Tab-separated table of C-alpha atoms and ligand atoms in Angstrom:
chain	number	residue	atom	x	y	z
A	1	UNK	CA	-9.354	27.928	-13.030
A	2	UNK	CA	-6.018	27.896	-10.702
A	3	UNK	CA	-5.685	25.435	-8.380
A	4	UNK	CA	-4.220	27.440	-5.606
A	5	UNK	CA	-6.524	29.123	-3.135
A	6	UNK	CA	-3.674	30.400	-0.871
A	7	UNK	CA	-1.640	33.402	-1.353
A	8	UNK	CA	1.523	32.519	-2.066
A	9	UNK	CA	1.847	28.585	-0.844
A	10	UNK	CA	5.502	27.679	-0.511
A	11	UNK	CA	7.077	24.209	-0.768
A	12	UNK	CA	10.751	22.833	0.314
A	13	UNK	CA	12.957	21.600	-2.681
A	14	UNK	CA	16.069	19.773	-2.766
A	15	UNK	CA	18.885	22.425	-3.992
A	16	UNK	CA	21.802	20.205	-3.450
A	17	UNK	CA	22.487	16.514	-2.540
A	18	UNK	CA	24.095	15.722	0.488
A	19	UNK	CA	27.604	14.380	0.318
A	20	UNK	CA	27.875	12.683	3.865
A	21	UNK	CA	27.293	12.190	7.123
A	22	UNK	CA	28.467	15.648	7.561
A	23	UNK	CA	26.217	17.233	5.281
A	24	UNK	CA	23.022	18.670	7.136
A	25	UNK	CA	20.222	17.979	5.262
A	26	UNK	CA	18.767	21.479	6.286
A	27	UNK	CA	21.678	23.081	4.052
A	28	UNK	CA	20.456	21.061	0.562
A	29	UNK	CA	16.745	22.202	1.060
A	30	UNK	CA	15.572	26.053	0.086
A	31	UNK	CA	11.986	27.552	0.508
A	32	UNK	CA	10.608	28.442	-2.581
A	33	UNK	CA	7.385	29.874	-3.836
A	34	UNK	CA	4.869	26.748	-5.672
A	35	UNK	CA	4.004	27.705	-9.049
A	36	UNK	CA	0.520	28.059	-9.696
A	37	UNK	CA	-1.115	25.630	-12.237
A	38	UNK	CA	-4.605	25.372	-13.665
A	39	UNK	CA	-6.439	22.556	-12.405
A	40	UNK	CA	-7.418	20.029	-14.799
A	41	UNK	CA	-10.238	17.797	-14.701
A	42	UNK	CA	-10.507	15.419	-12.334
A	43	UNK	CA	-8.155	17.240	-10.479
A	44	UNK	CA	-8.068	18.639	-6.643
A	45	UNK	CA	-5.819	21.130	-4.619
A	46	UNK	CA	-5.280	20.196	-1.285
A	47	UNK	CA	-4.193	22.837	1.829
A	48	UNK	CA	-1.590	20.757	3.581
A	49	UNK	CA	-2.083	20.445	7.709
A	50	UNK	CA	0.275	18.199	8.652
A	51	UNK	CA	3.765	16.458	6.932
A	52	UNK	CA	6.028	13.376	8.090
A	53	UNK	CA	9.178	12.689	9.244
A	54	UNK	CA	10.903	9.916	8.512
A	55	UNK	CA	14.557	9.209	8.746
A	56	UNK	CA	14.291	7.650	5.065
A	57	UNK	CA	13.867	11.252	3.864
A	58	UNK	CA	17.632	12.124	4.721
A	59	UNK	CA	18.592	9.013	2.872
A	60	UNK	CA	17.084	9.926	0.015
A	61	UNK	CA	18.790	13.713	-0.319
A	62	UNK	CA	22.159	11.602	-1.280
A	63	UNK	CA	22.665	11.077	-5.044
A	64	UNK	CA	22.792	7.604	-4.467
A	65	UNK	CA	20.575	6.310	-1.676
A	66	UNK	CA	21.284	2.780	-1.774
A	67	UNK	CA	17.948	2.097	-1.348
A	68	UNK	CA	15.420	0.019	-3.496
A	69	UNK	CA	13.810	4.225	-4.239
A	70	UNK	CA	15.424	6.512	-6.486
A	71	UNK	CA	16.844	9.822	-4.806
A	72	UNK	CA	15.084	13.014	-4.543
A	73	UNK	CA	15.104	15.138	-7.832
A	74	UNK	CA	17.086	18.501	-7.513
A	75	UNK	CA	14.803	20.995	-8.204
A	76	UNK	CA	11.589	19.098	-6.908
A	77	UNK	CA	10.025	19.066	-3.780
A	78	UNK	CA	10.493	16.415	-1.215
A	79	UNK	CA	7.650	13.870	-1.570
A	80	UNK	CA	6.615	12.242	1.517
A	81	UNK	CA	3.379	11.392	3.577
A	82	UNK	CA	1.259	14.238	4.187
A	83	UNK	CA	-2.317	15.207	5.562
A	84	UNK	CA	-4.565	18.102	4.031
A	85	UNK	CA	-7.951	19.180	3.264
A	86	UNK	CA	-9.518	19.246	-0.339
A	87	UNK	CA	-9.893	22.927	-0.872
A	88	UNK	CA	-10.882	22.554	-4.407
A	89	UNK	CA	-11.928	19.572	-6.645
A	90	UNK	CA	-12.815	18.784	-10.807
A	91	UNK	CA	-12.973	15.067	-9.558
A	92	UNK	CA	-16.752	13.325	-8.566
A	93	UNK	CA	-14.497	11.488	-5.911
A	94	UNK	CA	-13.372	14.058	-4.108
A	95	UNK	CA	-15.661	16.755	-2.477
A	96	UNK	CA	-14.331	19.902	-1.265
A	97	UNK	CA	-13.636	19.448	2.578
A	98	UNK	CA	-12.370	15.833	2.252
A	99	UNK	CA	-9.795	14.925	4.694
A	100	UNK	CA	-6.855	13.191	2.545
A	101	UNK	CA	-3.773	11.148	2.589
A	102	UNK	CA	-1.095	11.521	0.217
A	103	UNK	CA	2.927	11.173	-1.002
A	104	UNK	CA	3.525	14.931	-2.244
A	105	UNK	CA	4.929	15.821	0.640
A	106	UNK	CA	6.636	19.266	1.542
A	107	UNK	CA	4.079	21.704	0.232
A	108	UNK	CA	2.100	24.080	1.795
A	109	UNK	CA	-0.553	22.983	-1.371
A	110	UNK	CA	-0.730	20.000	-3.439
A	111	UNK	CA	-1.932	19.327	-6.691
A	112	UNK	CA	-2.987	15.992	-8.595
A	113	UNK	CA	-5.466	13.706	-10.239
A	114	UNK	CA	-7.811	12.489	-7.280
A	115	UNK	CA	-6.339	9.163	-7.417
A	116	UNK	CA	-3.324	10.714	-6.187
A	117	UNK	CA	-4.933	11.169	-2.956
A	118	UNK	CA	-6.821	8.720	0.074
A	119	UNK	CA	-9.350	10.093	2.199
A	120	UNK	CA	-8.710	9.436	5.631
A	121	UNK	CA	-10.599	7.454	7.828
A	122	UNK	CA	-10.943	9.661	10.259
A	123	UNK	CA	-13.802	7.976	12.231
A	124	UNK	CA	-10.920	5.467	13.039
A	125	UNK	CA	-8.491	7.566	14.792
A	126	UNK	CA	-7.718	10.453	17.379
A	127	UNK	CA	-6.940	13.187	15.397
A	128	UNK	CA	-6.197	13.509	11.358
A	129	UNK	CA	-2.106	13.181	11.652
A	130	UNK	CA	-2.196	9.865	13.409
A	131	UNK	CA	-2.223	8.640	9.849
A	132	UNK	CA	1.057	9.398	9.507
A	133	UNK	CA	3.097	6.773	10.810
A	134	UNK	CA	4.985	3.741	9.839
A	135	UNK	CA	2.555	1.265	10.680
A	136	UNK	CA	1.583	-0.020	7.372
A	137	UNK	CA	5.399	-1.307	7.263
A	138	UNK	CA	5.487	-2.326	11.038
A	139	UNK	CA	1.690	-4.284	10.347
A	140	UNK	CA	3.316	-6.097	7.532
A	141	UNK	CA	6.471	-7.397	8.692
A	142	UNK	CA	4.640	-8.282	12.188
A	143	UNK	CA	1.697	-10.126	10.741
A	144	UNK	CA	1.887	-10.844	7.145
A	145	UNK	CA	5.520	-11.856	7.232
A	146	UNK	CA	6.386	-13.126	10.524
A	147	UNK	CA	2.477	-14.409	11.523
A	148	UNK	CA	2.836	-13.387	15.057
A	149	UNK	CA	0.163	-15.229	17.228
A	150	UNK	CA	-0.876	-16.068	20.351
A	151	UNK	CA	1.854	-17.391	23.006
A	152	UNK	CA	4.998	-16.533	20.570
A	153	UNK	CA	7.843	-14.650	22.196
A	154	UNK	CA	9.123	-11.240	20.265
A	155	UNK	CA	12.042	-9.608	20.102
A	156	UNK	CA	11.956	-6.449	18.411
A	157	UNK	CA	15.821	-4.602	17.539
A	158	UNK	CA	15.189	-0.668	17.190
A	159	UNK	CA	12.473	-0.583	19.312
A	160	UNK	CA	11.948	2.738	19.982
A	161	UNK	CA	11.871	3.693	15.941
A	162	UNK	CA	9.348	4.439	13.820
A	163	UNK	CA	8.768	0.796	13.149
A	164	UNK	CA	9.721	-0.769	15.945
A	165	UNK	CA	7.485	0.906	18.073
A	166	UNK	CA	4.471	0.270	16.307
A	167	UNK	CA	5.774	-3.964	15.332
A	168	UNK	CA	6.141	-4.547	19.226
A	169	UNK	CA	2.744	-2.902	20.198
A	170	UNK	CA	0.987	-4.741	16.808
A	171	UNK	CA	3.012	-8.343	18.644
A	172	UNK	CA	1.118	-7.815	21.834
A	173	UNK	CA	-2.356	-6.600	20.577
A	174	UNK	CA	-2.667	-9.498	18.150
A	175	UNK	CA	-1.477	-11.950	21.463
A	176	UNK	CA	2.267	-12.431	21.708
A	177	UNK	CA	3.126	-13.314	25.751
A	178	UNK	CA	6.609	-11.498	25.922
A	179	UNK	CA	7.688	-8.599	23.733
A	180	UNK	CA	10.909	-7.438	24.345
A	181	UNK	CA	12.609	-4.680	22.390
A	182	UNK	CA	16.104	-3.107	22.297
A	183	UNK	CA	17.171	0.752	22.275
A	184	UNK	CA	20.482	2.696	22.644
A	185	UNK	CA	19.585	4.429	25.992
A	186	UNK	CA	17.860	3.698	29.594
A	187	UNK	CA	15.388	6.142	28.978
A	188	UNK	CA	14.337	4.555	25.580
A	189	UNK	CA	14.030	0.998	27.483
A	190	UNK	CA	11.932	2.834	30.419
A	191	UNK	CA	9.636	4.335	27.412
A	192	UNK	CA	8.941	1.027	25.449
A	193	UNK	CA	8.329	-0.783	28.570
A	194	UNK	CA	6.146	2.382	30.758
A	195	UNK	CA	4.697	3.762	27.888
A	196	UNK	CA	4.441	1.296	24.488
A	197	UNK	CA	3.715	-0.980	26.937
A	198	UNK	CA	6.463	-3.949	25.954
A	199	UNK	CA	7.168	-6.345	28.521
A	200	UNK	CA	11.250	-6.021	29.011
A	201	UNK	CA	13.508	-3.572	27.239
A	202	UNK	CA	17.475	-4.463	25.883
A	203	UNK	CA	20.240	-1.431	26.388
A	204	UNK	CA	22.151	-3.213	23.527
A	205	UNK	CA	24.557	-0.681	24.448
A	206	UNK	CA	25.056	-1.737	28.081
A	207	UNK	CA	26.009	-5.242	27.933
A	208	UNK	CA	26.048	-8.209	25.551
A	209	UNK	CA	22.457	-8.673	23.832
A	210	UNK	CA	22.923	-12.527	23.879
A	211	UNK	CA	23.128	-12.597	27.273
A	212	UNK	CA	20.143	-10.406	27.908
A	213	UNK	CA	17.907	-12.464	25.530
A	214	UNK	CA	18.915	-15.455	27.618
A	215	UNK	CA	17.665	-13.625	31.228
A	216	UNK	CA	14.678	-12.412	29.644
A	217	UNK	CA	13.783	-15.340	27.444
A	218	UNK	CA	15.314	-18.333	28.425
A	219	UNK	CA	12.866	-20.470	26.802
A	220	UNK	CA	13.870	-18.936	23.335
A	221	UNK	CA	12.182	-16.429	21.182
A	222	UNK	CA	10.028	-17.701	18.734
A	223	UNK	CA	9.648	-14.253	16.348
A	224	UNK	CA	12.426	-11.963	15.694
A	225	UNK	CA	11.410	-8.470	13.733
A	226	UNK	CA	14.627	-6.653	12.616
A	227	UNK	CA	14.969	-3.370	12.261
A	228	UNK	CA	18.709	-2.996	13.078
A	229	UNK	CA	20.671	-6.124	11.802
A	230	UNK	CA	24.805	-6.495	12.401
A	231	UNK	CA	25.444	-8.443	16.502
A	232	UNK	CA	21.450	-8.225	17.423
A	233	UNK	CA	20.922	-10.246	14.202
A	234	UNK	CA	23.498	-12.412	15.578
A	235	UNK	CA	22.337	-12.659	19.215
A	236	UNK	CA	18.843	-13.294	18.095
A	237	UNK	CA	19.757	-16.504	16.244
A	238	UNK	CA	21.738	-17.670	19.312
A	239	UNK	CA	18.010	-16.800	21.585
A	240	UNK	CA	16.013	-18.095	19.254
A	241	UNK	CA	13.602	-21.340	19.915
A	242	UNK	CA	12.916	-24.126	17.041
A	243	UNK	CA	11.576	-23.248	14.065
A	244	UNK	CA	11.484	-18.972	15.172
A	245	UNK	CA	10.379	-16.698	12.413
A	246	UNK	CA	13.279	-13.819	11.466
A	247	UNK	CA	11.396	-10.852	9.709
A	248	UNK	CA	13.958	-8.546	8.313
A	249	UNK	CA	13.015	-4.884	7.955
A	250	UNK	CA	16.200	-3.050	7.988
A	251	UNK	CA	19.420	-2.678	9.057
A	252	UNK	CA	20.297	0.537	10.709
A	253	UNK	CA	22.912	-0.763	12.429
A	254	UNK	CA	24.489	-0.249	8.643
A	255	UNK	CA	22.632	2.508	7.848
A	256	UNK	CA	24.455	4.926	10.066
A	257	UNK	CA	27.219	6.319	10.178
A	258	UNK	CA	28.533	3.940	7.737
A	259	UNK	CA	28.386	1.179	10.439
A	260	UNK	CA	29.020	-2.514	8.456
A	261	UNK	CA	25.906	-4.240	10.653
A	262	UNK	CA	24.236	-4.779	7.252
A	263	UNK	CA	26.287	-7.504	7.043
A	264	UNK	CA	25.671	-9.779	10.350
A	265	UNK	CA	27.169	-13.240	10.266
A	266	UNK	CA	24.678	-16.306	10.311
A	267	UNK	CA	25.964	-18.891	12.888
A	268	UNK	CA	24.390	-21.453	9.648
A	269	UNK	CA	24.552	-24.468	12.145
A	270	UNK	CA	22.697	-22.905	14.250
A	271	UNK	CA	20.623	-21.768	11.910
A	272	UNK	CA	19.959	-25.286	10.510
A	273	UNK	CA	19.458	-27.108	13.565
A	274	UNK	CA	16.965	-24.994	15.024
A	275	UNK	CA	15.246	-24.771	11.300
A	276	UNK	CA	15.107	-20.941	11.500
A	277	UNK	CA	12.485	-19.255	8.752
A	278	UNK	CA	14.582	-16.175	7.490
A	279	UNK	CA	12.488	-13.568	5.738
A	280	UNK	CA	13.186	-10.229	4.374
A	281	UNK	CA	10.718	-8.164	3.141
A	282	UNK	CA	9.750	-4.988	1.583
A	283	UNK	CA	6.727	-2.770	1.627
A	284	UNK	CA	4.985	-1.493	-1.356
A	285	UNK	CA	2.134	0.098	0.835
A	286	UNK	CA	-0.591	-1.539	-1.443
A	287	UNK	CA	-4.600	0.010	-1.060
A	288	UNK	CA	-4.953	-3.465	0.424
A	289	UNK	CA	-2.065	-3.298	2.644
A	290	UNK	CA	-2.890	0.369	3.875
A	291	UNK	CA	-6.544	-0.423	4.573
A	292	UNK	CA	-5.732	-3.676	6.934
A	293	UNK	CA	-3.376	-1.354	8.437
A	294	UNK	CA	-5.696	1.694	9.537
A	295	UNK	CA	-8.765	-0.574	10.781
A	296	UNK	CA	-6.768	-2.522	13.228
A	297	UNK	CA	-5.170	0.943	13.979
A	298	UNK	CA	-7.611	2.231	14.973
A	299	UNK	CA	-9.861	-0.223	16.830
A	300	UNK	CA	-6.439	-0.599	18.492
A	301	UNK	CA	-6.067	2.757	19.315
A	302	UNK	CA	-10.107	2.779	20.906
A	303	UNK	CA	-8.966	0.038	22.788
A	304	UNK	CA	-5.880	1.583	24.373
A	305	UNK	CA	-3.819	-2.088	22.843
A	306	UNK	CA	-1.376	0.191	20.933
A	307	UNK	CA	-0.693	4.109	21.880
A	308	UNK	CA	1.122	6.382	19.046
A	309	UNK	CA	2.515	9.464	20.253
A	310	UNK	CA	2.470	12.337	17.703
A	311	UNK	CA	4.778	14.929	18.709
A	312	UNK	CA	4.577	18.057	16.138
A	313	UNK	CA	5.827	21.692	15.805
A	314	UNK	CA	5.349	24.876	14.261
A	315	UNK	CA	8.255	26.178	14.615
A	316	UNK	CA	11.423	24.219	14.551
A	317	UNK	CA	15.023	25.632	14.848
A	318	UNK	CA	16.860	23.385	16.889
A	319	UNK	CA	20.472	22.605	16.820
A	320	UNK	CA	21.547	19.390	14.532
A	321	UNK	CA	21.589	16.161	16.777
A	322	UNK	CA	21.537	12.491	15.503
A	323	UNK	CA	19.227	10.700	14.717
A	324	UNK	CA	16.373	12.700	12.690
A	325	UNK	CA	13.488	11.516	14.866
A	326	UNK	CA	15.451	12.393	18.136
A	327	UNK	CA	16.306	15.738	16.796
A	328	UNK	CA	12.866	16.465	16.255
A	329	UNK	CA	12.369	15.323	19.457
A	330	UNK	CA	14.955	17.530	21.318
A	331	UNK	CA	13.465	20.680	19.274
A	332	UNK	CA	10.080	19.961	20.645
A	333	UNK	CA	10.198	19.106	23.846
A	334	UNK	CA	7.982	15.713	22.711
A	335	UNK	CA	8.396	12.302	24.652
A	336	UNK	CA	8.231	10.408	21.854
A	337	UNK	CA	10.481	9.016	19.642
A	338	UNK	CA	8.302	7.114	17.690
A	339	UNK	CA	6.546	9.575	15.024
A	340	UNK	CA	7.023	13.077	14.247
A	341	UNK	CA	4.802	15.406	12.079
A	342	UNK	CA	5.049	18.772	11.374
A	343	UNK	CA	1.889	21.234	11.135
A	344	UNK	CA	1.821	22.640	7.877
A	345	UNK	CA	1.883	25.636	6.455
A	346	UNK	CA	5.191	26.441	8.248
A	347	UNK	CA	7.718	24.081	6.338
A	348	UNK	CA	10.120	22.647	8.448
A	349	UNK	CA	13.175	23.302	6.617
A	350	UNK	CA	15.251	23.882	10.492
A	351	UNK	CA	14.230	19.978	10.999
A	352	UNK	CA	16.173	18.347	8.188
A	353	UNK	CA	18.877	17.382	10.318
A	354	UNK	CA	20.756	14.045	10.428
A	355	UNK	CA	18.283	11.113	9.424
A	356	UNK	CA	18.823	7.679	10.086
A	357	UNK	CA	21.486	6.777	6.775
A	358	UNK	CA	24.143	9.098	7.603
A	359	UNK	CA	26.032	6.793	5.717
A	360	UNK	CA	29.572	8.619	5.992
A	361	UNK	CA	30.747	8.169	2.195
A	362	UNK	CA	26.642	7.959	1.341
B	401	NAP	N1	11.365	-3.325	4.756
B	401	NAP	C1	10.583	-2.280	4.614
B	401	NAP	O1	9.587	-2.306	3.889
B	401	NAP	C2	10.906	-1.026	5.372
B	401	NAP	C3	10.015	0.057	5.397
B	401	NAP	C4	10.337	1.177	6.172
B	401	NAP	C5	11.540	1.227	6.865
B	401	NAP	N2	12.397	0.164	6.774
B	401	NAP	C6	13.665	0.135	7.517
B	401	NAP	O2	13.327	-0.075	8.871
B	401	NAP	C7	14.378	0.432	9.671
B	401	NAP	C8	13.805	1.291	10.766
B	401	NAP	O3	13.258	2.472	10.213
B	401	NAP	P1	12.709	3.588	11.213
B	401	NAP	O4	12.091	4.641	10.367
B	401	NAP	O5	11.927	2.909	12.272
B	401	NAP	O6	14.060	4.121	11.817
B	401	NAP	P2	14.220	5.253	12.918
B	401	NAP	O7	12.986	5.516	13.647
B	401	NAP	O8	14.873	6.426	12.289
B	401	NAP	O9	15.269	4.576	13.881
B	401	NAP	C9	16.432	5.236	14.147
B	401	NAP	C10	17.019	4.554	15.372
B	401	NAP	O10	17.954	3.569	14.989
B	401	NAP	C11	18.716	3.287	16.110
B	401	NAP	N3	20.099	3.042	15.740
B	401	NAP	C12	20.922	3.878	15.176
B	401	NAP	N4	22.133	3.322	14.984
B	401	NAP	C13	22.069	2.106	15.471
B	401	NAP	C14	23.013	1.057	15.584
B	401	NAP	N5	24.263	1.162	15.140
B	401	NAP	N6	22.605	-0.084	16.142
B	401	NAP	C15	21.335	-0.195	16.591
B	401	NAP	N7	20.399	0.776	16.511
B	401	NAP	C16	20.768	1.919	15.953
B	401	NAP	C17	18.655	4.527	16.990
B	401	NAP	O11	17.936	4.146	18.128
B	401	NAP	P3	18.693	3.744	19.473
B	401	NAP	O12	19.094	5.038	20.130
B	401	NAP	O13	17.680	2.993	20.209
B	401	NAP	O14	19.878	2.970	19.039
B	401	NAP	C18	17.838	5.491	16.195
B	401	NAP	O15	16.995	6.321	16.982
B	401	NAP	C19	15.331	1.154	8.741
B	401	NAP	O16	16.374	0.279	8.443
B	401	NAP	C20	14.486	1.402	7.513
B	401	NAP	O17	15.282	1.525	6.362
B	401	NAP	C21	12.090	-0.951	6.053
């Protein structure tokens, strides 16, 4: 028996690494043919509908990431969240015509034990590709680690990311009063506040973010999820009230372009007099983690407490444009720049532009 129903399914490898922020991801990927293997028992093929974007991926084409993830493997296709349909099965778990959830990534076909793959709740959400999003991260940090509640005041750096989007919306379904989040353009702080529904928006590129945080939330902020680190870190330990939470995601601020914001300074008097709870954290998307995650999801969604546009493409040839997710953006036309997906079986080799860790040396 072969696993592959499809003539011909085709899959994106990694041919080169990149070498730096000049290096387009686009020109390390080729197009290749999948081989066809037998399926084994307990097996399933899955047709691929719909793949992610994330600006991780672009990271992980350098030979060293820097990352707490290996790199890519030359040779092997790019893994990555993807959404298909169970075209064939050896497993008892998995029927044929199961709706699944999985990490192979950029394949028009996908083969594995049944493990390998989660049906999706579909009953939950909109549409099959809304469970492709950084949420499970965003959930995590928001909840788990920082324990928004009730009354607390957010700020949110890289608010208009992938996972800022989603940790400022999960702040003010689960109760916060005041969300604010930051962004590098006018447009981005008139889309968290018009349309992700946050209460103020920072241009930290307009004037000092310490100052803002004082106009906007003068009575301190009593959660701070970071997604950016270097002078918002800072400013955020100057806003913040007694005894504020810090969750750390990431620090894109050192991420790109070989920026140094990875390494803010902590004002430690400061830090000790208001008793601030530091926290960095990482997410191992755990079943556990990943099923909290898509029931609040979607109830949140059916409520309208969280929205989660999903801007996707067939056909994507746009010029290169920093970062990743705004490329993709720009080649669609999208108003998003919180998730991107890609409809499968066209593989989006034309969107592997500049991701978020165009790390000059990288
Ligand atoms: N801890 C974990 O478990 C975990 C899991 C997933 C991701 N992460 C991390 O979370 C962070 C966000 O990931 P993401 O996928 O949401 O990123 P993303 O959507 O790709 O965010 C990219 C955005 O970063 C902003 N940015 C770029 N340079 C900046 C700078 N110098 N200062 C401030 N903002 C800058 C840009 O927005 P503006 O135009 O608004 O500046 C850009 O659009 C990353 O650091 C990632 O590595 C952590």
């Amino acid at each position: 028996m072969t696993s592959f129903l499809t003539t011909n399914p085709r899959e994106i490898v990694l041919a080169s690494y990149r070498t730096g922020a000049g290096t387009l991801p686009s020109t390390c990927v080729h197009l290749q043919n999948q081989n066809q293997v037998p399926l084994q028992p307990g097996q399933v093929a899955v047709r691929n509908e719909f793949m992610q974007l994330t600006a991780v991926m672009a990271d992980l084409m350098h030979e060293t990431p820097g990352l707490p993830m290996p790199a890519y493997p030359l040779g092997e296709p790019l893994w990555g969240g993807a959404v298909g349909t169970v075209i064939e099965s050896t497993s008892a778990d998995l029927a044929v015509g199961t709706v699944v959830q999985h990490m192979k990534g950029w394949q028009e076909e996908s083969t594995d034990d049944a493990s390998a793959f989660y049906p999706v709740p579909l009953e939950y959400l909109p549409g099959r590709e809304y469970v492709l999003n950084q949420g499970v991260t965003a959930y995590h940090g928001m909840v788990d680690v920082a324990g928004v509640r009730e009354g607390d005041v957010v700020f949110v750096s890289g608010a208009a990311g992938g996972v800022g989007s989603l940790a400022g919306q999960i702040a003010k379904a689960r109760g916060a009063a005041k969300v604010i989040g930051s962004a590098g353009s006018a447009e981005k702080v008139r889309y968290l506040v018009d349309e992700l529904g946050f209460d103020a928006g920072i241009n930290y590129k307009d004037s000092s973010v310490e100052e803002q945080l004082a106009e906007l939330a003068p009575e301190g902020i009593s959660v701070f999820f970071d997604t950016v680190g270097g002078t918002q870190f800072e400013a955020a330990v100057q806003a913040a009230a007694p005894g504020a939470r810090f969750a750390l995601c990431g620090a894109l601020a050192g991420q790109i372009n070989g920026g140094n914001g990875g390494h803010p300074r902590l004002d430690v008097m400061s830090a000790i007099v208001k008793q601030l709870v530091i926290l960095p954290f990482s997410t191992h998307h755990t079943p556990d983690q990943l099923a909290v995650w898509v029931s609040h999801y979607g109830q949140w969604l059916a409520e309208v407490k969280i929205v989660f546009p999903t801007p996707s493409s067939t056909a994507v040839s746009t010029p290169p444009l920093t970062p990743w997710t705004d490329s993709f953006r720009a080649g669609t036309g999208a108003t998003s720049w919180s998730a991107c997906t890609h409809e499968a079986p066209d593989p989006p080799a034309d969107c592997l532009l500049h991701g978020a860790a165009d790390r000059g040396a990288g």
